[in-house]
Short mmCIF file of C-alpha atoms and ligand atoms in Angstrom, two decimals:
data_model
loop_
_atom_site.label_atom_id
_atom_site.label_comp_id
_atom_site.label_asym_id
_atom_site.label_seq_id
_atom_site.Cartn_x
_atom_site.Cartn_y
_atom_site.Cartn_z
CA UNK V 1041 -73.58 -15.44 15.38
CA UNK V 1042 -71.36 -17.07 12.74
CA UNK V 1043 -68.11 -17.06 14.40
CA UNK V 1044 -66.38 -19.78 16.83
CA UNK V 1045 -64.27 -19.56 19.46
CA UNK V 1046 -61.43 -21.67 18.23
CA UNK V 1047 -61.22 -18.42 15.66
CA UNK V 1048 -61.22 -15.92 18.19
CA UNK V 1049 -58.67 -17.06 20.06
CA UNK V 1050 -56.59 -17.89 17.05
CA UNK V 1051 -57.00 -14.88 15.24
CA UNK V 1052 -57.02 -12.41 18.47
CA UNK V 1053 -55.94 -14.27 21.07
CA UNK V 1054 -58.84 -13.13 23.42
CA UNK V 1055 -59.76 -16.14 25.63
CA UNK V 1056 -62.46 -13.96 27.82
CA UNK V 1057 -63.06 -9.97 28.67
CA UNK V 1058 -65.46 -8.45 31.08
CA UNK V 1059 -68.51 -6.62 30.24
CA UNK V 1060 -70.32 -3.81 32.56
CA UNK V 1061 -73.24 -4.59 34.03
CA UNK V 1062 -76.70 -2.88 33.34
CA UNK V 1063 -76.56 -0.37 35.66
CA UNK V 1064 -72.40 0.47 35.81
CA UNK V 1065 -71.00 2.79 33.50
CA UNK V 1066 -67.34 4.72 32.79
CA UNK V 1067 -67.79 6.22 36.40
CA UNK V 1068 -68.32 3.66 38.16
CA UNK V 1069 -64.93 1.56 36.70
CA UNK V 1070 -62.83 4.76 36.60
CA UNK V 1071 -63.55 5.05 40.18
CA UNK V 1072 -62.63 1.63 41.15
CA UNK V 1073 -59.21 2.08 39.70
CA UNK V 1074 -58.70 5.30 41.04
CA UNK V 1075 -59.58 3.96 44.88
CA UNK V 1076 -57.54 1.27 44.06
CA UNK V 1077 -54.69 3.13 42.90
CA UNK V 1078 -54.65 5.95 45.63
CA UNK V 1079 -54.68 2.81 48.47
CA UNK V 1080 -51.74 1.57 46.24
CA UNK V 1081 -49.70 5.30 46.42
CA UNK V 1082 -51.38 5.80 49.76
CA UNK V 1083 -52.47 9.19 49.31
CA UNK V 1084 -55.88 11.09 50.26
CA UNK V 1085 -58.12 12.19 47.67
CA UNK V 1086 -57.02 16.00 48.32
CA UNK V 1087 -53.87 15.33 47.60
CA UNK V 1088 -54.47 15.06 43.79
CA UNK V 1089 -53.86 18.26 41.63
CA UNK V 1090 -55.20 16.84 38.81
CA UNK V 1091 -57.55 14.04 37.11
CA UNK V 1092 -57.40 13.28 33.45
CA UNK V 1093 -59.56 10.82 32.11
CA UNK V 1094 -59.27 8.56 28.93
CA UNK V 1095 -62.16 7.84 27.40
CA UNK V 1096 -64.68 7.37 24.28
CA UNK V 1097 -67.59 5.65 26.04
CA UNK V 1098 -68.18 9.01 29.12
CA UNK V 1099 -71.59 8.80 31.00
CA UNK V 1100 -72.55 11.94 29.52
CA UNK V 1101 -72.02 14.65 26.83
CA UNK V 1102 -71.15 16.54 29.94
CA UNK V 1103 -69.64 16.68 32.67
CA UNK V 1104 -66.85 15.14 32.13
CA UNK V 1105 -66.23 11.75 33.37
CA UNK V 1106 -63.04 13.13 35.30
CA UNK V 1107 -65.50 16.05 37.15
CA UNK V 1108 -67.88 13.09 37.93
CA UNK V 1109 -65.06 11.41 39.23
CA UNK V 1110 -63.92 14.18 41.35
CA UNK V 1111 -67.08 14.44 42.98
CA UNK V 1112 -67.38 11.37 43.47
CA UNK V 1113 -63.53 10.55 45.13
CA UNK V 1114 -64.48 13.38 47.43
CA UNK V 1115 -62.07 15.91 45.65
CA UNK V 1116 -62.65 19.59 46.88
CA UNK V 1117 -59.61 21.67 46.23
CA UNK V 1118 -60.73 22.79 42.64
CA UNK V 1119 -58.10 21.59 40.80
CA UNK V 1120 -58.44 20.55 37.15
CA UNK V 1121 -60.48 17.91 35.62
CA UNK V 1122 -60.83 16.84 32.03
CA UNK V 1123 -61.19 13.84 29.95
CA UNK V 1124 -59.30 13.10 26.89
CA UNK V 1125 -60.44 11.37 23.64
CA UNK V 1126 -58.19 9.24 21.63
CA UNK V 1127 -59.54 5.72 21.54
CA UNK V 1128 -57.18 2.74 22.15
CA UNK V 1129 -54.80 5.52 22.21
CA UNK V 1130 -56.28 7.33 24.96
CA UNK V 1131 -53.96 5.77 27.78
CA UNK V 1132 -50.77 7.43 25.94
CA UNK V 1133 -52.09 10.79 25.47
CA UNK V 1134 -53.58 11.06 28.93
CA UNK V 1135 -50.29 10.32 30.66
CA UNK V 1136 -48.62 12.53 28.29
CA UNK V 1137 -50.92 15.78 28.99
CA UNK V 1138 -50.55 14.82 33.14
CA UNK V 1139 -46.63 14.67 32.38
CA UNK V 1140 -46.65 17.86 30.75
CA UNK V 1141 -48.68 19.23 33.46
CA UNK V 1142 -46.32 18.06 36.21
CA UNK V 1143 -43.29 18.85 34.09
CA UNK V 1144 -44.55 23.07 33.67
CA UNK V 1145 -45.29 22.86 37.37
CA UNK V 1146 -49.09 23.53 36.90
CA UNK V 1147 -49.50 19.91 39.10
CA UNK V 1148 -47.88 18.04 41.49
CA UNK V 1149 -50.04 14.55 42.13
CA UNK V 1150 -52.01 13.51 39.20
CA UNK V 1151 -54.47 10.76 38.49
CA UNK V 1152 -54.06 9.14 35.35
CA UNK V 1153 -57.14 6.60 34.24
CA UNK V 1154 -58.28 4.98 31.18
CA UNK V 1155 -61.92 3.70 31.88
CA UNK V 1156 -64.36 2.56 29.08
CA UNK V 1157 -67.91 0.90 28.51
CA UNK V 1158 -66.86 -0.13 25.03
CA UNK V 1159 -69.56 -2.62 24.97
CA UNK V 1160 -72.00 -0.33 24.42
CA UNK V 1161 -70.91 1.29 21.21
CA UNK V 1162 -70.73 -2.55 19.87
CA UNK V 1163 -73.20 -3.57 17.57
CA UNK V 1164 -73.29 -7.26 18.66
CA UNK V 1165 -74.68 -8.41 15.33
CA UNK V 1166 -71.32 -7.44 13.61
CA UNK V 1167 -68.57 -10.55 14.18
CA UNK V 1168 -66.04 -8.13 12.71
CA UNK V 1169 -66.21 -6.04 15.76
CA UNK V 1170 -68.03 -7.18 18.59
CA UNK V 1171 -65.63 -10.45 19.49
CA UNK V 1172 -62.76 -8.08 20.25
CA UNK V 1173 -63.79 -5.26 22.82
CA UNK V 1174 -64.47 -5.33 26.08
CA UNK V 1175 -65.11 -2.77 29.66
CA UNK V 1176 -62.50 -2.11 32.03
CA UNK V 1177 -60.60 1.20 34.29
CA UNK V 1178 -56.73 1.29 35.14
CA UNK V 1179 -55.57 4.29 36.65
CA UNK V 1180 -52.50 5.73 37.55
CA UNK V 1181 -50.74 8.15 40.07
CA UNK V 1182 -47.86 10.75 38.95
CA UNK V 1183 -45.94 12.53 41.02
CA UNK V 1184 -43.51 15.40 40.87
CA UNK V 1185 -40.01 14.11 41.79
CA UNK V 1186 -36.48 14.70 41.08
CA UNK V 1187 -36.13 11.07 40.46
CA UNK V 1188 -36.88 9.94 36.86
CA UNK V 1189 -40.39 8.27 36.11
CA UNK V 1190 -41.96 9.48 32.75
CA UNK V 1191 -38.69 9.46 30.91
CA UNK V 1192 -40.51 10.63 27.64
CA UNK V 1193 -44.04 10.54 25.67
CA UNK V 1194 -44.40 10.17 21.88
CA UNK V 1195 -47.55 11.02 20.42
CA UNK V 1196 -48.64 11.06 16.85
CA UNK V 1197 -52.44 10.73 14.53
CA UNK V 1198 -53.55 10.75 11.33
CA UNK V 1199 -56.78 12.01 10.33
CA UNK V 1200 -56.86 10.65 7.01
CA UNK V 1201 -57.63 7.53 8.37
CA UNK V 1202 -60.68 8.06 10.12
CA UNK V 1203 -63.04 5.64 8.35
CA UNK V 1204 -61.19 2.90 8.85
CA UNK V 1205 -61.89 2.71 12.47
CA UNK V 1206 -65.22 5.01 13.69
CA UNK V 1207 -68.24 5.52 15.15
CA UNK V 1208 -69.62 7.83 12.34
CA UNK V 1209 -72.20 9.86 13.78
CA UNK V 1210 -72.88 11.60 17.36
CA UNK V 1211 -73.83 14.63 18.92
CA UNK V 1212 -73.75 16.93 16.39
CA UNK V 1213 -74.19 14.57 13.09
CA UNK V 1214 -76.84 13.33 15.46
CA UNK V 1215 -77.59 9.37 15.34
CA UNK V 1216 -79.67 8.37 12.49
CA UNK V 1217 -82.53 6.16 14.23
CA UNK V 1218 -83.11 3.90 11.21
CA UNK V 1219 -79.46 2.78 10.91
CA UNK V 1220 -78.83 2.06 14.19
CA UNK V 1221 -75.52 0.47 13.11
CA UNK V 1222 -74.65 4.21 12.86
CA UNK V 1223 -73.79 4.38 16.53
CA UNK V 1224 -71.88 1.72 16.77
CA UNK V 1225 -67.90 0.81 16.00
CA UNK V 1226 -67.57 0.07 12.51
CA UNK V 1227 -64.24 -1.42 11.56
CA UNK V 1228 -61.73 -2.02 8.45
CA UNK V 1229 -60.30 -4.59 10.40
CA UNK V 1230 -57.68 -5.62 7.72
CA UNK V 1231 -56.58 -2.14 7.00
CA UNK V 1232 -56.69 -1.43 10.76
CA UNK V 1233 -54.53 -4.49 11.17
CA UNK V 1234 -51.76 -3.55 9.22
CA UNK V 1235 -51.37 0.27 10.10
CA UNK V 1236 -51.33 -0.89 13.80
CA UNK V 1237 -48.24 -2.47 12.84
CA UNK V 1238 -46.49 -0.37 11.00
CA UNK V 1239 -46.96 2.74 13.66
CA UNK V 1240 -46.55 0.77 16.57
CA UNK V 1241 -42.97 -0.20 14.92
CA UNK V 1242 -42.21 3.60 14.28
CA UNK V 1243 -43.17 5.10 17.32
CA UNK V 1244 -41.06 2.25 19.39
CA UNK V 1245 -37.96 2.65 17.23
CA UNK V 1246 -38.78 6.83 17.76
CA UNK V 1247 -39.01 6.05 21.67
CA UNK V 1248 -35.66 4.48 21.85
CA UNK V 1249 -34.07 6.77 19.28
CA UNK V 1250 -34.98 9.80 21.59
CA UNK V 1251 -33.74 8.65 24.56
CA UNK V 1252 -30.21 6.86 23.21
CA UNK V 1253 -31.52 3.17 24.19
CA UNK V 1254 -30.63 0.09 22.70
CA UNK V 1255 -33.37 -2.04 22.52
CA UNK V 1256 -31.85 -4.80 25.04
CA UNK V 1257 -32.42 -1.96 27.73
CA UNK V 1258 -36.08 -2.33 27.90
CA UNK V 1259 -37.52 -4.75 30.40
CA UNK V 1260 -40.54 -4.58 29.69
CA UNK V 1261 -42.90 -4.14 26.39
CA UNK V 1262 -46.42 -2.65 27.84
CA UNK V 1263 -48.82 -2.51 24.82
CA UNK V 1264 -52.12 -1.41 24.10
CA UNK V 1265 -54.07 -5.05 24.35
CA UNK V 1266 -55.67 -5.14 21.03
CA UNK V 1267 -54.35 -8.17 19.68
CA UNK V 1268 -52.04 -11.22 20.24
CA UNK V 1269 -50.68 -11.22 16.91
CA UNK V 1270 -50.19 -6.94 16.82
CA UNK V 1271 -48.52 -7.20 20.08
CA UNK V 1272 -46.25 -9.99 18.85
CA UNK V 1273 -45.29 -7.80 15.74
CA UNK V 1274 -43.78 -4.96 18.10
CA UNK V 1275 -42.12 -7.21 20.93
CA UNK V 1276 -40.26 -8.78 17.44
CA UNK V 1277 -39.29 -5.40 16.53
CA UNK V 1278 -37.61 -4.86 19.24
CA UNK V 1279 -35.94 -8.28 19.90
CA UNK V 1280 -37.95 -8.94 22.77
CA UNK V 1281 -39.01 -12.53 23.74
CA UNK V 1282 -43.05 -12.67 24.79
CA UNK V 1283 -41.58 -13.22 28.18
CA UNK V 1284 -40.96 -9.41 28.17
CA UNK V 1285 -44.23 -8.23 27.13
CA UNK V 1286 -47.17 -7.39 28.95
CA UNK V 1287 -50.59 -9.66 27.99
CA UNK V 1288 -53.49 -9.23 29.20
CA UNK V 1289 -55.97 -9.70 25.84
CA UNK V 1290 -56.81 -12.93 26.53
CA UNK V 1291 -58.29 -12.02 29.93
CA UNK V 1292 -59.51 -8.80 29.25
CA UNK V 1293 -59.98 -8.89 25.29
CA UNK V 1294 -59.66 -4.84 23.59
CA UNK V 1295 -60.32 -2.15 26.42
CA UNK V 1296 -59.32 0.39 24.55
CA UNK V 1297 -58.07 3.39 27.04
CA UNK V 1298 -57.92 1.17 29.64
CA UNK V 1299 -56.23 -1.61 28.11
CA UNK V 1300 -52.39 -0.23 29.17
CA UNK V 1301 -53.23 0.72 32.76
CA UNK V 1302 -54.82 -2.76 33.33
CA UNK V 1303 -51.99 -4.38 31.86
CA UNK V 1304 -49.52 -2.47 33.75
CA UNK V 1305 -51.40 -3.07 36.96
CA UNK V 1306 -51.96 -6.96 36.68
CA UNK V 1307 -47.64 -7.34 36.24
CA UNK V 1308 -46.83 -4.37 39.21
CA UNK V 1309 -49.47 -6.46 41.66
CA UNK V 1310 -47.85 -10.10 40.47
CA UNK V 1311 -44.48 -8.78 40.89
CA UNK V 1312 -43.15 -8.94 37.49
CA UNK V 1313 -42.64 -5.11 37.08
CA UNK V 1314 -39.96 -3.77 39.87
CA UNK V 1315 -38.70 -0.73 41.30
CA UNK V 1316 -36.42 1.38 38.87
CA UNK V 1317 -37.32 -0.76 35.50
CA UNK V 1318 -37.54 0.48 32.53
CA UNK V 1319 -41.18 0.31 30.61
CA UNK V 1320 -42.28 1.08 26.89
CA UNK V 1321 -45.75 1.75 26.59
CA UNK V 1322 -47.72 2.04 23.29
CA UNK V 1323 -50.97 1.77 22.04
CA UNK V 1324 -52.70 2.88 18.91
CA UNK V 1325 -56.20 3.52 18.11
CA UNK V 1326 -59.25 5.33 15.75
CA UNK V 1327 -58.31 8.29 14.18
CA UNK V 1328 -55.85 6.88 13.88
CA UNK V 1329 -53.87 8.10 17.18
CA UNK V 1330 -51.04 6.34 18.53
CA UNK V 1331 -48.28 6.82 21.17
CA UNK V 1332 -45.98 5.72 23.58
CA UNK V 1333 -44.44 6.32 26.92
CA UNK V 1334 -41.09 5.25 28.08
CA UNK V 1335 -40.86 5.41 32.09
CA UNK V 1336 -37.85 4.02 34.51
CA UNK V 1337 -41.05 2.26 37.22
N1 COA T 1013 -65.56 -15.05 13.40
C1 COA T 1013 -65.31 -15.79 12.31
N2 COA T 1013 -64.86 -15.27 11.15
C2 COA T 1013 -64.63 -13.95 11.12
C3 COA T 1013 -64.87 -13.13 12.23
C4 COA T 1013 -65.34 -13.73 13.41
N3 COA T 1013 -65.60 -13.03 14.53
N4 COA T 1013 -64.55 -11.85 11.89
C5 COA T 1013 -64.12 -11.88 10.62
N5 COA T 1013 -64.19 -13.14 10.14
C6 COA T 1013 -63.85 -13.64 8.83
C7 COA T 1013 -63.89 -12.57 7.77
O1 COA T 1013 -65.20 -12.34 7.34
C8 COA T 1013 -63.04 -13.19 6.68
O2 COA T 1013 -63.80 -14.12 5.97
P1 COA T 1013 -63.63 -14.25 4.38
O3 COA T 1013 -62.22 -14.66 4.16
O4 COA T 1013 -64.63 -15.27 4.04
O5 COA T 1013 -63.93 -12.88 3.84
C9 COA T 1013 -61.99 -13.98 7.48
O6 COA T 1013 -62.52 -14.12 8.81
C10 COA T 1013 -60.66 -13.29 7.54
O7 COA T 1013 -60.91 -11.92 7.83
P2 COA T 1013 -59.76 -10.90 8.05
O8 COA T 1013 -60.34 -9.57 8.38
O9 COA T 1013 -58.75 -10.98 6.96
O10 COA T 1013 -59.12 -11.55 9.35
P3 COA T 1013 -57.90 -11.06 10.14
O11 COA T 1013 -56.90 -12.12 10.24
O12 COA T 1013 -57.43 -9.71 9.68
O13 COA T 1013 -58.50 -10.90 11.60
C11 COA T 1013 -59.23 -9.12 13.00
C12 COA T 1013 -59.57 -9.97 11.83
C13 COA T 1013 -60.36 -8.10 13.21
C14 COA T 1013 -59.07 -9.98 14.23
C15 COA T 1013 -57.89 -8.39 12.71
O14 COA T 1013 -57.94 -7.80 11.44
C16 COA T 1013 -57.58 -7.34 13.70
O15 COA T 1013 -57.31 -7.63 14.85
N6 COA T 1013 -57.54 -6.08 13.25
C17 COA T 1013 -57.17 -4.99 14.09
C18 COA T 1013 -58.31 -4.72 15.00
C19 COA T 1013 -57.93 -3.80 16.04
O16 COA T 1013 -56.95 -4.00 16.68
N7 COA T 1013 -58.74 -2.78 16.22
C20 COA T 1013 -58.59 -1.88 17.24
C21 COA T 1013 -57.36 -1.09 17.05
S1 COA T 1013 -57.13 -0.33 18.54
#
């Protein structure tokens, strides 16, 4: 392929990701971040009320990769199980539907994971995608407390965007065999590029705004690990020195849904992130979705 890596590291940062092997898929990562993260809570698998899964790359059309996953984690008290589709967004929106559900009182212990297989929706002939994503599952636990966690979720898309960042046929358009490119991420990089930006600055500003924060209160920027120079954008927006912010795209390269969870895991387990800090998450993705999450850790 035409490309070197001198230009994806400059232009993306991305030093290496991770790719799936032949015979793993969504499951399989989703529930190696969910063991890990129910040793890390140290609950049972009956003790969660509800499983929400981010993800564009599921095992099948159906089930869901959240009921595979509660089969699989041993999960018998019938609670809910669902995935939910927003690309590199994914993360946001998932942890927003689990807040809401813990906020009604519909659940009390969810499990929160982005997991994809984004390598295989890559045509690996195209340099304008297939440098950038990679596979990976980071996954979550909320529970219902007194004590304030999610502090607020932001959520926002734009459907007008859609071509700009797609995979433009599927189940029902069905795949068109001759154009295999068809099923793969196609990508307006540029365009993609700048919109990132531009959101990702509104819905931080909207975050803060919301909750009466001065930027200087946030200790940590979480982002959506699409690219060095998109994540550098946002920590300048809010003032924040790089030592503040959360990166991971060089090690893991674009996850998409899992991208925040992975990032938030690597700085809880190397002790960056404490106890009673305050986070802002955001990522933004195809559809163009985007959204954020401000939680006290
Ligand atoms: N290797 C070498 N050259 C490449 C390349 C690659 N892998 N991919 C693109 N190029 C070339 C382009 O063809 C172009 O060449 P030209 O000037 O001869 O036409 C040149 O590099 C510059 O392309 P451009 O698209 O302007 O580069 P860029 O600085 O915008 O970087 C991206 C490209 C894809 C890294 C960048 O646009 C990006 O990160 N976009 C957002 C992607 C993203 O985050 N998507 C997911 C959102 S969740």
């Amino acid at each position: 392929m035409n490309t070197t890596d001198a230009w994806i590291r400059e232009r993306t940062g991305i030093v290496k990701r991770h790719i799936a092997a032949d015979d793993e898929t969504t499951l399989d990562l989703a529930e190696a971040a969910a063991r890990q993260a129910l040793d890390a809570a140290g609950l049972q698998s009956n003790d969660i009320d509800l499983i929400v899964v981010a993800t564009t790359t599921p095992d099948c059309v159906f089930p869901s990769v959240a009921c595979l996953l509660q089969q699989r984690l041993g999960v018998t008290n019938s609670s809910p199980a669902f995935d939910v589709q927003a690309v590199c967004a994914g993360f946001a929106y998932a942890l927003s539907v689990a807040d809401n559900f813990i906020r009604a009182g519909s659940s009390t212990t969810a499990l929160v994971i982005g997991a994809e297989t984004f390598s295989r929706i890559l045509n690996w002939e195209d340099r304008n995608t297939c440098v950038l994503f990679g596979d990976g599952a980071g996954a979550v636990i909320l529970e219902a407390s007194n004590e304030p966690g999610v502090l607020s979720t932001h959520l926002h898309a734009d459907g007008r965007y859609a071509e700009l960042l797609h995979v433009p046929n599927g189940v029902s358009r069905g795949y068109d065999v001759v154009q295999q490119q068809e099923a793969f991420v196609q990508m307006r990089g540029n365009e993609v590029f700048r919109m990132a930006v531009r959101k990702l600055q509104e819905v931080v500003v909207e975050t803060l705004a919301v909750n009466n924060l001065d930027k200087s209160e946030i200790d940590w920027l979480v982002p959506h690990q699409a690219n060095i120079r998109i994540i550098a954008a946002t920590a300048k927006k809010l003032d924040m020195g790089m030592e503040k912010v959360v990166v991971t795209v060089h090690d893991h390269g674009n996850t998409s849904a899992a991208s925040i969870p992975l990032a938030l895991d690597t700085a809880v387990r190397d002790g960056r992130i404490k106890r009673g800090e305050k986070l802002l998450l955001e990522g933004f993705g195809g559809g163009f979705t985007w959204g954020s999450a401000l939680i006290q850790y």
